Amino acid sequence: MRRIEATAAPMKAEVTMANPRRGWLRFFQKDGVEYPAVTLGLTLASVAGLWSVSSYGYYALVKAFNLESGYNDAPGLFAVYYLIWTGLAVLWFRRVLAGSLVRRKILAHAKAMVPVMAVFAIFVAVVLPSLPPVSMWRAPSDPPEFMFASGWYYLPKSADILFQQVLVASMIFTATQLKFSLPAIAVGMGLMFGGFHILLAFDGFSPLYVARFTIAATLFGLIVPYLYLRLKHGFRWAYGLHWSFYAFDAAVTHLVLAVPPWAII
């Protein structure tokens, strides 16, 4: 027996060397935890790729249809657009999201989100129109889309947030599988979210806009891993908090930058 085992070992090594792609393909399998740096790098690169290509596609469609604001001028088109990207992201990260893609969990989330989305719809249809309009004189020279948008703006925005949450969940669950601690994941997400929103300064947005979105994004990045990893219904909390920030910011913006009462005819 010993002589057989001794000869079997080199043969096994020869098979592995004869198929070098086998080792590379393992980076994409569930046991990628053996290659934490590569697995994490591929995940971050995938997220960056999906986000960048989807953003490029958005601006390409806006230009192709000669639109001023994609979300506001063609809400149905861009709602479908981001739902398609959500599906692609789920398909790409299906391995790491496998535990969340159980039919029972999907149906439970869908049922729980109905009242949440109803509250958001009431905000868009009732609360937002009752707020004073934003003054063009008080608004920054390069205002973000939502400042002068109608309620339909929030239809594609809701799909966009869903797409972003799939990317967020994929990064968090990947880091968890790679045995990163919750504080480490939180700090990493905070730095990543905050750093990304600092780049808004290069798009010409006002310093105040960049500052408040960077601070909010950093805080959200610090909190969102806890929501996904420690709460029973993390996705609902994360999505609701993400959406609520935009609603809160829009409401405050309408009040702070409102058209003066004497200017309303």
Tab-separated table of C-alpha atoms in Angstrom:
chain	number	residue	atom	x	y	z
A	1	MET	CA	0.000	0.000	0.000
A	2	ARG	CA	2.757	2.436	0.855
A	3	ARG	CA	4.441	1.934	-2.518
A	4	ILE	CA	1.118	2.585	-4.359
A	5	GLU	CA	0.458	5.771	-2.384
A	6	ALA	CA	3.970	7.007	-3.024
A	7	THR	CA	3.559	6.661	-6.785
A	8	ALA	CA	0.050	8.178	-6.757
A	9	ALA	CA	1.184	11.492	-5.286
A	10	PRO	CA	3.433	12.535	-8.199
A	11	MET	CA	0.749	11.489	-10.675
A	12	LYS	CA	-1.729	13.850	-8.957
A	13	ALA	CA	0.825	16.661	-9.159
A	14	GLU	CA	1.329	15.992	-12.877
A	15	VAL	CA	-2.451	16.231	-13.524
A	16	THR	CA	-2.590	19.604	-11.768
A	17	MET	CA	0.369	20.928	-13.758
A	18	ALA	CA	-1.128	19.633	-16.985
A	19	ASN	CA	-4.235	21.774	-16.494
A	20	PRO	CA	-3.056	25.169	-15.226
A	21	ARG	CA	-6.464	26.789	-15.937
A	22	ARG	CA	-7.930	24.707	-13.146
A	23	GLY	CA	-6.260	26.884	-10.527
A	24	TRP	CA	-7.361	30.122	-12.247
A	25	LEU	CA	-10.964	28.962	-12.542
A	26	ARG	CA	-11.055	28.349	-8.809
A	27	PHE	CA	-10.935	32.115	-8.263
A	28	PHE	CA	-14.504	32.220	-9.537
A	29	GLN	CA	-15.751	29.307	-7.457
A	30	LYS	CA	-17.165	29.220	-3.957
A	31	ASP	CA	-13.819	28.205	-2.503
A	32	GLY	CA	-12.285	31.514	-3.613
A	33	VAL	CA	-11.674	32.152	0.089
A	34	GLU	CA	-8.332	30.449	-0.520
A	35	TYR	CA	-7.339	33.481	-2.601
A	36	PRO	CA	-8.736	36.411	-0.576
A	37	ALA	CA	-6.785	39.190	-2.283
A	38	VAL	CA	-7.649	37.995	-5.781
A	39	THR	CA	-11.284	37.282	-4.919
A	40	LEU	CA	-11.760	40.691	-3.296
A	41	GLY	CA	-9.985	42.391	-6.190
A	42	LEU	CA	-12.195	40.658	-8.756
A	43	THR	CA	-15.305	41.628	-6.790
A	44	LEU	CA	-14.324	45.293	-6.566
A	45	ALA	CA	-13.333	45.323	-10.240
A	46	SER	CA	-16.677	43.766	-11.165
A	47	VAL	CA	-18.595	46.347	-9.133
A	48	ALA	CA	-16.583	49.178	-10.673
A	49	GLY	CA	-17.141	47.753	-14.146
A	50	LEU	CA	-20.892	47.316	-13.765
A	51	TRP	CA	-21.263	50.788	-12.256
A	52	SER	CA	-19.073	52.493	-14.880
A	53	VAL	CA	-20.681	50.809	-17.878
A	54	SER	CA	-24.199	51.463	-16.568
A	55	SER	CA	-23.332	55.147	-16.021
A	56	TYR	CA	-21.836	55.422	-19.492
A	57	GLY	CA	-24.938	53.799	-20.959
A	58	TYR	CA	-27.164	56.248	-19.107
A	59	TYR	CA	-25.402	59.299	-20.539
A	60	ALA	CA	-25.270	57.688	-23.987
A	61	LEU	CA	-29.058	57.210	-23.933
A	62	VAL	CA	-29.614	60.760	-22.687
A	63	LYS	CA	-27.532	62.060	-25.565
A	64	ALA	CA	-29.115	59.724	-28.127
A	65	PHE	CA	-32.652	60.829	-27.206
A	66	ASN	CA	-31.591	64.484	-26.813
A	67	LEU	CA	-32.821	64.679	-23.211
A	68	GLU	CA	-31.961	67.265	-20.599
A	69	SER	CA	-32.655	64.949	-17.670
A	70	GLY	CA	-32.980	61.216	-18.202
A	71	TYR	CA	-34.812	60.475	-14.971
A	72	ASN	CA	-37.245	63.339	-15.399
A	73	ASP	CA	-37.796	63.289	-19.179
A	74	ALA	CA	-37.949	59.513	-19.708
A	75	PRO	CA	-38.687	57.905	-16.319
A	76	GLY	CA	-40.140	54.688	-17.740
A	77	LEU	CA	-37.190	54.079	-20.031
A	78	PHE	CA	-34.599	54.512	-17.307
A	79	ALA	CA	-36.594	52.557	-14.737
A	80	VAL	CA	-36.479	49.579	-17.111
A	81	TYR	CA	-32.828	50.351	-17.877
A	82	TYR	CA	-31.768	50.068	-14.236
A	83	LEU	CA	-33.963	47.041	-13.606
A	84	ILE	CA	-32.073	45.309	-16.426
A	85	TRP	CA	-28.771	46.277	-14.812
A	86	THR	CA	-30.068	44.976	-11.479
A	87	GLY	CA	-30.796	41.627	-13.111
A	88	LEU	CA	-27.331	41.526	-14.668
A	89	ALA	CA	-25.709	42.314	-11.310
A	90	VAL	CA	-27.703	39.576	-9.568
A	91	LEU	CA	-26.718	37.118	-12.294
A	92	TRP	CA	-23.034	38.084	-12.074
A	93	PHE	CA	-22.902	37.828	-8.276
A	94	ARG	CA	-25.309	34.880	-8.005
A	95	ARG	CA	-22.787	32.752	-6.096
A	96	VAL	CA	-22.189	35.217	-3.284
A	97	LEU	CA	-25.882	36.182	-3.206
A	98	ALA	CA	-27.125	32.584	-3.298
A	99	GLY	CA	-28.363	32.704	0.295
A	100	SER	CA	-30.477	35.779	-0.465
A	101	LEU	CA	-31.942	34.464	-3.717
A	102	VAL	CA	-34.088	31.771	-2.123
A	103	ARG	CA	-37.659	32.084	-3.413
A	104	ARG	CA	-39.077	32.280	0.107
A	105	LYS	CA	-36.836	35.205	1.011
A	106	ILE	CA	-37.519	37.043	-2.229
A	107	LEU	CA	-41.293	36.776	-1.722
A	108	ALA	CA	-40.966	37.892	1.903
A	109	HIS	CA	-38.930	40.940	0.898
A	110	ALA	CA	-41.371	41.770	-1.888
A	111	LYS	CA	-44.366	41.647	0.477
A	112	ALA	CA	-42.572	43.692	3.131
A	113	MET	CA	-41.526	46.328	0.589
A	114	VAL	CA	-45.095	46.966	-0.602
A	115	PRO	CA	-46.030	49.220	2.359
A	116	VAL	CA	-42.586	50.836	2.299
A	117	MET	CA	-42.919	51.724	-1.377
A	118	ALA	CA	-46.473	52.931	-0.694
A	119	VAL	CA	-45.095	55.427	1.836
A	120	PHE	CA	-42.508	56.580	-0.696
A	121	ALA	CA	-45.239	56.939	-3.317
A	122	ILE	CA	-47.266	59.119	-0.939
A	123	PHE	CA	-44.219	61.303	-0.430
A	124	VAL	CA	-43.768	61.694	-4.189
A	125	ALA	CA	-47.440	62.207	-5.016
A	126	VAL	CA	-48.585	64.257	-1.992
A	127	VAL	CA	-45.739	65.671	0.100
A	128	LEU	CA	-43.298	66.698	-2.633
A	129	PRO	CA	-45.835	68.702	-4.726
A	130	SER	CA	-46.953	70.552	-1.591
A	131	LEU	CA	-43.439	71.849	-0.907
A	132	PRO	CA	-42.486	75.287	-2.245
A	133	PRO	CA	-40.652	75.202	-5.587
A	134	VAL	CA	-36.904	75.734	-5.665
A	135	SER	CA	-35.869	79.215	-6.740
A	136	MET	CA	-33.701	79.331	-9.843
A	137	TRP	CA	-31.950	82.363	-8.348
A	138	ARG	CA	-31.084	80.546	-5.119
A	139	ALA	CA	-30.127	77.257	-6.766
A	140	PRO	CA	-26.461	76.589	-7.642
A	141	SER	CA	-25.277	77.239	-11.190
A	142	ASP	CA	-25.081	73.482	-11.933
A	143	PRO	CA	-27.976	72.062	-9.901
A	144	PRO	CA	-28.498	68.302	-9.506
A	145	GLU	CA	-31.449	66.790	-11.386
A	146	PHE	CA	-33.744	66.355	-8.408
A	147	MET	CA	-33.954	70.081	-7.592
A	148	PHE	CA	-36.307	70.841	-10.492
A	149	ALA	CA	-37.598	67.327	-11.125
A	150	SER	CA	-41.166	66.106	-11.033
A	151	GLY	CA	-42.351	63.170	-8.948
A	152	TRP	CA	-41.658	60.821	-11.884
A	153	TYR	CA	-37.940	61.345	-11.239
A	154	TYR	CA	-38.182	58.913	-8.315
A	155	LEU	CA	-39.407	55.993	-10.441
A	156	PRO	CA	-36.052	55.359	-12.174
A	157	LYS	CA	-34.283	56.525	-9.016
A	158	SER	CA	-35.929	53.671	-7.106
A	159	ALA	CA	-34.643	51.181	-9.695
A	160	ASP	CA	-31.195	52.798	-9.566
A	161	ILE	CA	-31.098	52.422	-5.768
A	162	LEU	CA	-32.053	48.749	-6.144
A	163	PHE	CA	-29.148	48.256	-8.544
A	164	GLN	CA	-26.774	49.981	-6.135
A	165	GLN	CA	-27.946	47.835	-3.226
A	166	VAL	CA	-27.231	44.648	-5.149
A	167	LEU	CA	-23.662	45.881	-5.682
A	168	VAL	CA	-23.373	46.885	-2.013
A	169	ALA	CA	-24.678	43.521	-0.786
A	170	SER	CA	-22.299	41.663	-3.099
A	171	MET	CA	-19.269	43.479	-1.695
A	172	ILE	CA	-20.357	42.997	1.913
A	173	PHE	CA	-21.134	39.289	1.567
A	174	THR	CA	-17.894	38.688	-0.333
A	175	ALA	CA	-15.889	40.372	2.423
A	176	THR	CA	-17.758	38.300	5.015
A	177	GLN	CA	-16.942	35.043	3.208
A	178	LEU	CA	-13.305	36.137	3.165
A	179	LYS	CA	-13.426	36.392	6.981
A	180	PHE	CA	-13.112	40.177	7.239
A	181	SER	CA	-14.440	41.525	10.529
A	182	LEU	CA	-17.511	43.742	10.663
A	183	PRO	CA	-15.512	46.850	11.725
A	184	ALA	CA	-13.063	46.315	8.867
A	185	ILE	CA	-15.898	45.979	6.349
A	186	ALA	CA	-17.605	49.061	7.763
A	187	VAL	CA	-14.468	51.196	7.534
A	188	GLY	CA	-13.762	49.960	4.012
A	189	MET	CA	-17.313	50.701	2.828
A	190	GLY	CA	-17.256	54.115	4.495
A	191	LEU	CA	-14.004	55.096	2.810
A	192	MET	CA	-15.174	53.745	-0.529
A	193	PHE	CA	-18.570	55.487	-0.457
A	194	GLY	CA	-17.154	58.757	0.830
A	195	GLY	CA	-14.264	58.760	-1.618
A	196	PHE	CA	-16.562	58.103	-4.564
A	197	HIS	CA	-18.829	61.030	-3.709
A	198	ILE	CA	-15.881	63.396	-3.370
A	199	LEU	CA	-15.475	62.913	-7.120
A	200	LEU	CA	-18.735	64.844	-7.574
A	201	ALA	CA	-16.604	67.972	-7.219
A	202	PHE	CA	-15.135	67.257	-10.666
A	203	ASP	CA	-18.652	67.354	-12.171
A	204	GLY	CA	-19.038	70.999	-11.221
A	205	PHE	CA	-21.397	70.579	-8.276
A	206	SER	CA	-21.310	73.115	-5.458
A	207	PRO	CA	-19.005	72.475	-2.458
A	208	LEU	CA	-22.031	72.310	-0.132
A	209	TYR	CA	-23.690	69.638	-2.283
A	210	VAL	CA	-20.483	67.595	-2.497
A	211	ALA	CA	-19.854	67.937	1.245
A	212	ARG	CA	-23.291	66.822	2.395
A	213	PHE	CA	-23.455	63.893	-0.015
A	214	THR	CA	-19.925	62.804	0.891
A	215	ILE	CA	-20.690	62.919	4.624
A	216	ALA	CA	-23.993	61.098	4.132
A	217	ALA	CA	-22.365	58.454	1.916
A	218	THR	CA	-19.552	57.888	4.415
A	219	LEU	CA	-22.005	57.429	7.278
A	220	PHE	CA	-24.150	55.111	5.168
A	221	GLY	CA	-21.075	53.060	4.243
A	222	LEU	CA	-20.222	52.678	7.933
A	223	ILE	CA	-23.759	51.577	8.805
A	224	VAL	CA	-24.809	49.420	5.872
A	225	PRO	CA	-22.620	46.363	6.716
A	226	TYR	CA	-24.298	46.213	10.128
A	227	LEU	CA	-27.724	46.362	8.471
A	228	TYR	CA	-26.942	43.456	6.152
A	229	LEU	CA	-24.993	41.279	8.579
A	230	ARG	CA	-26.697	41.850	11.916
A	231	LEU	CA	-30.338	42.624	11.163
A	232	LYS	CA	-32.809	39.980	10.051
A	233	HIS	CA	-34.151	42.049	7.166
A	234	GLY	CA	-31.019	43.956	6.211
A	235	PHE	CA	-31.961	44.609	2.601
A	236	ARG	CA	-35.212	46.334	3.574
A	237	TRP	CA	-33.447	48.573	6.066
A	238	ALA	CA	-30.622	49.407	3.674
A	239	TYR	CA	-32.924	50.151	0.746
A	240	GLY	CA	-35.319	52.156	2.914
A	241	LEU	CA	-32.525	54.209	4.458
A	242	HIS	CA	-30.932	54.840	1.068
A	243	TRP	CA	-34.219	55.993	-0.469
A	244	SER	CA	-35.173	58.041	2.592
A	245	PHE	CA	-32.013	60.117	2.371
A	246	TYR	CA	-32.931	61.322	-1.109
A	247	ALA	CA	-36.458	62.139	0.069
A	248	PHE	CA	-35.153	64.009	3.115
A	249	ASP	CA	-32.557	65.905	1.113
A	250	ALA	CA	-35.140	66.877	-1.512
A	251	ALA	CA	-37.556	68.132	1.156
A	252	VAL	CA	-34.876	70.202	2.916
A	253	THR	CA	-33.661	71.597	-0.428
A	254	HIS	CA	-37.178	72.728	-1.360
A	255	LEU	CA	-37.559	74.481	1.979
A	256	VAL	CA	-34.123	76.107	2.150
A	257	LEU	CA	-33.962	77.206	-1.496
A	258	ALA	CA	-37.660	77.985	-1.845
A	259	VAL	CA	-38.982	80.731	-4.066
A	260	PRO	CA	-39.758	83.727	-1.797
A	261	PRO	CA	-43.502	84.130	-1.107
A	262	TRP	CA	-43.543	87.594	-2.672
A	263	ALA	CA	-42.146	86.163	-5.920
A	264	ILE	CA	-44.933	83.615	-6.347
A	265	ILE	CA	-47.632	84.943	-8.655
